[in-house]
PDB file of C-alpha atoms in Angstrom:
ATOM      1  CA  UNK A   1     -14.904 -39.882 -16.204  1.00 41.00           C
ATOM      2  CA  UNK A   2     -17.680 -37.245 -16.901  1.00 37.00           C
ATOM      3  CA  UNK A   3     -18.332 -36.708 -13.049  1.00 44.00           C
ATOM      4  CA  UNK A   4     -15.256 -35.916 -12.852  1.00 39.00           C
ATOM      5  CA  UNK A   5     -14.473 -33.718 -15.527  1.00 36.00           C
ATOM      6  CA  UNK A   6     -17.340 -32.323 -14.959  1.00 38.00           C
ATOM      7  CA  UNK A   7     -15.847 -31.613 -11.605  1.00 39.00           C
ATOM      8  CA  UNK A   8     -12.386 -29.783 -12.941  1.00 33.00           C
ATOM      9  CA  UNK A   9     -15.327 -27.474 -14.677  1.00 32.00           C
ATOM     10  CA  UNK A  10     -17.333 -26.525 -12.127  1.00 36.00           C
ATOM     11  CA  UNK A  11     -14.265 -26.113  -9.966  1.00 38.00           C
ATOM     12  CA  UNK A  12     -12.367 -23.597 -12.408  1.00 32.00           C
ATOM     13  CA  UNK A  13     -15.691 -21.901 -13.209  1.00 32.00           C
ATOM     14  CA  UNK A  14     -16.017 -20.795  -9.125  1.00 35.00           C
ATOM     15  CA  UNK A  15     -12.182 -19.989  -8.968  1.00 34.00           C
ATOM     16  CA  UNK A  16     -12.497 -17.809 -12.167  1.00 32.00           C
ATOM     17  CA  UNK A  17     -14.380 -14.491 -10.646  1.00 36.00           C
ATOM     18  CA  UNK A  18     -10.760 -14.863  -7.837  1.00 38.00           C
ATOM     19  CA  UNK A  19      -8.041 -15.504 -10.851  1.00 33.00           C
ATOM     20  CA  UNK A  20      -9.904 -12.743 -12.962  1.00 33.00           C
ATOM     21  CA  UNK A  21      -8.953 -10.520  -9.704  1.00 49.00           C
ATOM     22  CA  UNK A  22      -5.780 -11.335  -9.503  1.00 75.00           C
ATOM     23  CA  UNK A  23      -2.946  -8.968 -10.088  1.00 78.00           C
ATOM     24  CA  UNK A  24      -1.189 -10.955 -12.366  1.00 82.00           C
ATOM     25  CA  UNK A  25      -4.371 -11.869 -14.131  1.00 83.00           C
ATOM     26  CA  UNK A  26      -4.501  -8.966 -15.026  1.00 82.00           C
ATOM     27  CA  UNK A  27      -1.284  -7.693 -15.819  1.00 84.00           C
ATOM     28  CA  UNK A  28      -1.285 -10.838 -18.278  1.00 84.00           C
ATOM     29  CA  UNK A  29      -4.823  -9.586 -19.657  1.00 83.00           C
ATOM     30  CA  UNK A  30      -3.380  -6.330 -20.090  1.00 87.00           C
ATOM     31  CA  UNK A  31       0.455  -5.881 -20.870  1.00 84.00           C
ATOM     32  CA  UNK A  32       0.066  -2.251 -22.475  1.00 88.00           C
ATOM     33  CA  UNK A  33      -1.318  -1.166 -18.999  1.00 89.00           C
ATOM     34  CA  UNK A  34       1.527  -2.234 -16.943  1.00 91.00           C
ATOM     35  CA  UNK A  35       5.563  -1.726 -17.082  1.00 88.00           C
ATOM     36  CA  UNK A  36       7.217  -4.590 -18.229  1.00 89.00           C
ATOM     37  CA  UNK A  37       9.946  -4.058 -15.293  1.00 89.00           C
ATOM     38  CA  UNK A  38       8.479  -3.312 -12.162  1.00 90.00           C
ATOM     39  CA  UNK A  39       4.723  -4.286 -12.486  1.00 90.00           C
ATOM     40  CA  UNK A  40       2.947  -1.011 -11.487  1.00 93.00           C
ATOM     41  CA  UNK A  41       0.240  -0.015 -13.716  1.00 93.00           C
ATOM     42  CA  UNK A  42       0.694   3.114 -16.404  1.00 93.00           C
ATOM     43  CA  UNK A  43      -2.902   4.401 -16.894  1.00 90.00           C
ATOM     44  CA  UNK A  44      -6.514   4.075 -16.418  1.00 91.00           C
ATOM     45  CA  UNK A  45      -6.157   4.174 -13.079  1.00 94.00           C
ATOM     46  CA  UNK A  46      -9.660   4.434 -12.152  1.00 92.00           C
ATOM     47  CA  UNK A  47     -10.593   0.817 -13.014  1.00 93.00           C
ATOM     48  CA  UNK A  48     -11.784  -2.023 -10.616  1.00 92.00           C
ATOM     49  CA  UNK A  49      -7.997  -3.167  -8.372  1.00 92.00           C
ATOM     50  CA  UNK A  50      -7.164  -6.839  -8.148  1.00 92.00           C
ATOM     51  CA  UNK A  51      -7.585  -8.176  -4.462  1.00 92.00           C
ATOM     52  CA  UNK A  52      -4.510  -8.684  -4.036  1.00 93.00           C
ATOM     53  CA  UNK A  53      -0.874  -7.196  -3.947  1.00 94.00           C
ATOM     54  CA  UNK A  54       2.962  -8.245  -4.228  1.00 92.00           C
ATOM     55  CA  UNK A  55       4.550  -8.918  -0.865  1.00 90.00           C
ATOM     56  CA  UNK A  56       5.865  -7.705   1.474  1.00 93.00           C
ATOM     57  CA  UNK A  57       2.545  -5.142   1.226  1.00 95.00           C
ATOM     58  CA  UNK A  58      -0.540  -6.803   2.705  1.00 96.00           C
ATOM     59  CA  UNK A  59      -4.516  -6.016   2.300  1.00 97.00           C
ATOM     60  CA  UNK A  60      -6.593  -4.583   4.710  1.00 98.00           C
ATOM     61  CA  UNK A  61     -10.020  -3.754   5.096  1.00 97.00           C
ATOM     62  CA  UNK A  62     -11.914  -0.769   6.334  1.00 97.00           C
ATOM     63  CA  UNK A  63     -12.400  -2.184  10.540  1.00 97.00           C
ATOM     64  CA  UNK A  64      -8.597  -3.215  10.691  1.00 97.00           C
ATOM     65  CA  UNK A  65      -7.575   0.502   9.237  1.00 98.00           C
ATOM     66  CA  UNK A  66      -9.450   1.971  12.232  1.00 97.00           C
ATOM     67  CA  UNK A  67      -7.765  -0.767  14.831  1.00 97.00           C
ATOM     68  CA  UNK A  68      -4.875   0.097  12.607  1.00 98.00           C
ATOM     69  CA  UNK A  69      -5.289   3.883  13.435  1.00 97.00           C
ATOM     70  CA  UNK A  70      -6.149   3.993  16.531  1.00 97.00           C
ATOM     71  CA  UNK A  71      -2.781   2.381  17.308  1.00 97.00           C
ATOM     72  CA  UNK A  72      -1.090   5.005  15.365  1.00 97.00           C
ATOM     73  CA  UNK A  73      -0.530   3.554  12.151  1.00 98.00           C
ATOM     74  CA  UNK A  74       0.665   5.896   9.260  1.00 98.00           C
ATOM     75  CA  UNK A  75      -2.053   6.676   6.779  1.00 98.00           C
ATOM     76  CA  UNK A  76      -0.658   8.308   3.494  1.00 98.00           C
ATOM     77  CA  UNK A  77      -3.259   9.366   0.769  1.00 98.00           C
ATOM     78  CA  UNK A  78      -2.154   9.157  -2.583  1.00 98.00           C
ATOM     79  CA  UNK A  79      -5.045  10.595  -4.524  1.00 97.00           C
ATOM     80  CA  UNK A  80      -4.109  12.190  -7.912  1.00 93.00           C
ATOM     81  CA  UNK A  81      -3.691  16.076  -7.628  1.00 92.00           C
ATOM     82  CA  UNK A  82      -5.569  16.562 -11.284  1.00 86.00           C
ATOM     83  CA  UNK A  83      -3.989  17.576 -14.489  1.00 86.00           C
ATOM     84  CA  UNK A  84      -4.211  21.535 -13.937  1.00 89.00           C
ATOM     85  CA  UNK A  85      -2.101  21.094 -10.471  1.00 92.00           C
ATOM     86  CA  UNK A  86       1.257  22.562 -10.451  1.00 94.00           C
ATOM     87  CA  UNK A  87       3.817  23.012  -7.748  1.00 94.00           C
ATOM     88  CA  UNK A  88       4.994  26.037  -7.027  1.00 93.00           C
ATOM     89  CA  UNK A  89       8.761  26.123  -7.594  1.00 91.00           C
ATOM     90  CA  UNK A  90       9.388  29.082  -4.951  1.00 92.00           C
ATOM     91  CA  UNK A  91       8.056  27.051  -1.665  1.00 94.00           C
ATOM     92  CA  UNK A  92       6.723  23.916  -2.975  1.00 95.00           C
ATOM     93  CA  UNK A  93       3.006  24.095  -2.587  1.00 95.00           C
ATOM     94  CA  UNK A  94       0.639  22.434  -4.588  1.00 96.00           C
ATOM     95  CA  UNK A  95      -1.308  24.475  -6.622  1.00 95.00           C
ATOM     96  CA  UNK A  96      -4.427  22.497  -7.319  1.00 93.00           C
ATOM     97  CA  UNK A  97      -8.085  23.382  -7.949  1.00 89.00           C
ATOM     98  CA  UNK A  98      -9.591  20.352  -6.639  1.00 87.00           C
ATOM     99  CA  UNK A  99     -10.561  19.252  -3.042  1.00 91.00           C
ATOM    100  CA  UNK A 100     -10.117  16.296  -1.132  1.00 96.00           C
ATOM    101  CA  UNK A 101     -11.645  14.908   1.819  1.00 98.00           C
ATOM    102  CA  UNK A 102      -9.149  11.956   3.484  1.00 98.00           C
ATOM    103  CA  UNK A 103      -9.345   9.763   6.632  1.00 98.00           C
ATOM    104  CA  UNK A 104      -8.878  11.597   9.659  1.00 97.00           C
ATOM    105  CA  UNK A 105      -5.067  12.279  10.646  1.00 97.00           C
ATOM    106  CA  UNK A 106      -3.640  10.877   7.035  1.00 98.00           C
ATOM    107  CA  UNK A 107      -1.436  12.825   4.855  1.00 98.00           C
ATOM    108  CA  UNK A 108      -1.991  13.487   1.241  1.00 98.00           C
ATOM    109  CA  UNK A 109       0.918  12.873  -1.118  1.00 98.00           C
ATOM    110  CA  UNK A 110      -0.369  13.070  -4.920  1.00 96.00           C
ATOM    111  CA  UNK A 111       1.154  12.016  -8.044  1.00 94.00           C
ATOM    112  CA  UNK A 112       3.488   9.360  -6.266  1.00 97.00           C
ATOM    113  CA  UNK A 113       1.002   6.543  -7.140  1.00 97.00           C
ATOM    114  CA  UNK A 114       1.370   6.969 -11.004  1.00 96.00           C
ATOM    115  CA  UNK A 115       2.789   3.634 -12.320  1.00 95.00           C
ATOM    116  CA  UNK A 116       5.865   5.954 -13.797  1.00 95.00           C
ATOM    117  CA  UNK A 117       7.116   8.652 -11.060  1.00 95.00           C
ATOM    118  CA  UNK A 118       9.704  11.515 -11.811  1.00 94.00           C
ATOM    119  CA  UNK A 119      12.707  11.777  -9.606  1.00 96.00           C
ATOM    120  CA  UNK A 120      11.314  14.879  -8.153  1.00 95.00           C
ATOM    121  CA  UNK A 121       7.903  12.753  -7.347  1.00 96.00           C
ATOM    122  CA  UNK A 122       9.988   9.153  -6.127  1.00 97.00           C
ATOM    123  CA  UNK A 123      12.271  11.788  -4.003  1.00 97.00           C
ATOM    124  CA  UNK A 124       9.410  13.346  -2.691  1.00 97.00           C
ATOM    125  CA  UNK A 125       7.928  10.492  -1.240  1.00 98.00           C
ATOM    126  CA  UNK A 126      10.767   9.257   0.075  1.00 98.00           C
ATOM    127  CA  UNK A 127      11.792  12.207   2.159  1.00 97.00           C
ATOM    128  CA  UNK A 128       8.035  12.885   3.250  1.00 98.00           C
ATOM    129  CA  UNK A 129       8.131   9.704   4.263  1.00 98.00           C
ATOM    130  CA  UNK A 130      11.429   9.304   6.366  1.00 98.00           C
ATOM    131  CA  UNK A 131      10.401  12.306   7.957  1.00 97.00           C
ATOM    132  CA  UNK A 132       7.101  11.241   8.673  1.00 98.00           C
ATOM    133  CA  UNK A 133       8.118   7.313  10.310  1.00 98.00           C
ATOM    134  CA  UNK A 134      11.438   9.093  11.728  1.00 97.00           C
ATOM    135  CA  UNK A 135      12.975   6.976   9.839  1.00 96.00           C
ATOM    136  CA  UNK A 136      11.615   4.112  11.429  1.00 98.00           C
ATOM    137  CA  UNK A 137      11.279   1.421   8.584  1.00 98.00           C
ATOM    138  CA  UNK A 138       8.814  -0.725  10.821  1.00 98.00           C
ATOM    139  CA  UNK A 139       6.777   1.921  10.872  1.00 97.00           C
ATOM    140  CA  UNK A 140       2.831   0.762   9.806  1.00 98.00           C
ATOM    141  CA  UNK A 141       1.990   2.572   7.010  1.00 98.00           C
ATOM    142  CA  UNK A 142      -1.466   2.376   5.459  1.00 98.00           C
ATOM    143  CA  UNK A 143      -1.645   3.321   2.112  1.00 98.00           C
ATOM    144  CA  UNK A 144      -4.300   4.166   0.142  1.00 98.00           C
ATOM    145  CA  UNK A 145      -6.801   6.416  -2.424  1.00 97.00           C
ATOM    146  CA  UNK A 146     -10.513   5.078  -3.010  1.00 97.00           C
ATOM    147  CA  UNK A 147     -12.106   2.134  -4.527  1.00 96.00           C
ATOM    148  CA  UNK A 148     -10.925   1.163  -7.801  1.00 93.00           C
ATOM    149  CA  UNK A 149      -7.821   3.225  -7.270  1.00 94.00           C
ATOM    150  CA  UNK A 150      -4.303   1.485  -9.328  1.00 96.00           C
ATOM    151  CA  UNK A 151      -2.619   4.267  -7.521  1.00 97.00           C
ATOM    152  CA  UNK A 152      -2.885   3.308  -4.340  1.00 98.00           C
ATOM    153  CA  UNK A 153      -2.253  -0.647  -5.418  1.00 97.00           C
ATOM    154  CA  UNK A 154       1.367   1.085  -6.850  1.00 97.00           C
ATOM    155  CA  UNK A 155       2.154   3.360  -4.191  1.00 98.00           C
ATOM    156  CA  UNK A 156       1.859   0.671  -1.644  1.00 98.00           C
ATOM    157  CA  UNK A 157       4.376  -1.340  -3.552  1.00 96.00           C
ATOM    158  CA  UNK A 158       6.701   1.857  -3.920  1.00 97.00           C
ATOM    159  CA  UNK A 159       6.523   2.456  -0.320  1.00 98.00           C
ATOM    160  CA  UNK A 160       7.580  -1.027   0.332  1.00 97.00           C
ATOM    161  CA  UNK A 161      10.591  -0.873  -1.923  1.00 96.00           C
ATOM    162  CA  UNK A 162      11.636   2.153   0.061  1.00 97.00           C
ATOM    163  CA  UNK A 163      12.128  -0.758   2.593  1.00 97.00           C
ATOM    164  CA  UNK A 164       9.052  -0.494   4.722  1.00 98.00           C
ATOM    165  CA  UNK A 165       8.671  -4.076   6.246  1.00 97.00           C
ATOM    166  CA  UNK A 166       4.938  -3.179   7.512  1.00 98.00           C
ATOM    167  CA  UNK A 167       2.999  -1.795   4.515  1.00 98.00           C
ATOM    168  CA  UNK A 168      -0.871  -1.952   4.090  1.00 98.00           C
ATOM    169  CA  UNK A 169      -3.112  -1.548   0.815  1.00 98.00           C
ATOM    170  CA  UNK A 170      -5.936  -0.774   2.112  1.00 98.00           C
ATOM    171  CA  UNK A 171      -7.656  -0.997  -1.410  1.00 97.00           C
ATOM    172  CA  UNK A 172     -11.142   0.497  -0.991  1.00 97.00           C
ATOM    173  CA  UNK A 173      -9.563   3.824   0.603  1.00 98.00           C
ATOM    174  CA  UNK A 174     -12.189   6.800   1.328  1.00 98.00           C
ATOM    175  CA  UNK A 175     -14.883   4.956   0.031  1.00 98.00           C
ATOM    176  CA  UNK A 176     -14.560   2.305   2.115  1.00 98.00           C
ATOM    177  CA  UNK A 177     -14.130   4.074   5.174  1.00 98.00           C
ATOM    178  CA  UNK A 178     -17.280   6.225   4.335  1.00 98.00           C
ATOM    179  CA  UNK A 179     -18.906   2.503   4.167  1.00 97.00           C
ATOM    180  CA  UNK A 180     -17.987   1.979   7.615  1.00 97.00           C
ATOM    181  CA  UNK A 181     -19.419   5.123   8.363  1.00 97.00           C
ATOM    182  CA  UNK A 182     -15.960   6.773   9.285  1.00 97.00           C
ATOM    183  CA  UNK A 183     -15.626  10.626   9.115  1.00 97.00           C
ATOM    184  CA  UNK A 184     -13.778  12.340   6.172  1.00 98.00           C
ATOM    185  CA  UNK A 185     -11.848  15.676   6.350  1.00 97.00           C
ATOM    186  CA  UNK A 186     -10.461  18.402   4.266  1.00 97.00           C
ATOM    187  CA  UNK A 187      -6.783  17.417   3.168  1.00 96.00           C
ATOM    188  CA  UNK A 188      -4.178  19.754   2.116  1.00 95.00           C
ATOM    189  CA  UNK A 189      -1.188  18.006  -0.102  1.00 97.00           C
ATOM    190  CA  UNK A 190       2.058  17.652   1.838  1.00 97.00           C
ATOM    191  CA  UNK A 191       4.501  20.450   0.277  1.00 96.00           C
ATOM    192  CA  UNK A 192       7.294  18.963  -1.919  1.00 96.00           C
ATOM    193  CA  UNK A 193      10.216  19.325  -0.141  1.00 90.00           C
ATOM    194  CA  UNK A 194      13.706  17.390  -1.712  1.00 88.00           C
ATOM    195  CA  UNK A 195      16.118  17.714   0.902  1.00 82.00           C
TER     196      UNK A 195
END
């Protein structure tokens, strides 16, 4: 009887560091971080991720985002523009004083990985993003920020409710490419455009 209760212990005690990074772990850990309706997380978004997301997205790692690439996968960046960016209501630009260096070839889409979105921002990425797959909902798209990055782990799920059948997380983002040693370069955010 002790053996194997001891057992059950030791068992739950190795699972615990993989149900402590679990989504819903998490999400039960912390309800004021997360909306009650769709999941996505609401702030503090540069905390350690859970390892793992809601289907139909899927995690992937920094060697199967270059095989992913190099096959011509989609990569959107969803980095945060900063609180002193604006849009320019004339054309559309983003008016930001930051910088950010992205994967090679990916396009940077801010804002759309905050767990609530305006219409403007949700329209946003959805028209950037038809245009982008030409309309092509099978299209492999590889989402993504840097490590310890909620926005990424919400934009992946947006993208997928857009009805993208082949959506990636690829949770580590820039930082995990740069572990790989992959290349970064400058990125300039995608214009909002709504129609």
């Amino acid at each position: 009887m002790f053996r194997t209760a001891a057992c059950v212990i030791a068992c739950l005690l190795l699972s615990a560091p993989a149900l402590a990074d679990s989504a819903k772990a998490l999400q039960a850990a912390r309800p004021d971080l997360f909306d009650a309706k769709s999941g996505f997380r609401l702030g503090k978004y540069r905390a350690p991720s859970p390892d793992d997301i809601p289907l139909p997205a899927q995690v992937v790692g920094a060697r199967d985002v270059q095989t992913l690439l190099d096959q011509g996968a989609l990569a959107i960046d969803v980095y945060g523009a900063g609180q002193d960016a604006r849009i320019d209501e004339d054309s559309g630009a983003w008016l930001i004083s930051r910088v950010r260096d992205t994967l090679p070839g990916a396009f940077w889409l801010p804002e759309v990985g905050r767990g609530a979105v305006s219409d403007a921002m949700a329209r946003y990425l959805e028209i950037t993003l038809e245009r982008l797959s030409g309309g092509n909902r099978d299209e492999t798209i590889i989402v993504f920020c840097r490590a310890d990055c909620w926005m990424s782990w919400n934009a992946a799920q947006r993208v997928a409710s857009l009805g993208y059948s082949n959506v990636r997380w690829f949770k580590n983002g820039t930082d995990g490419w740069l572990d790989i040693g992959g290349a970064l370069t400058r990125a300039e955010p995608l214009p909002v455009v709504l129609d």
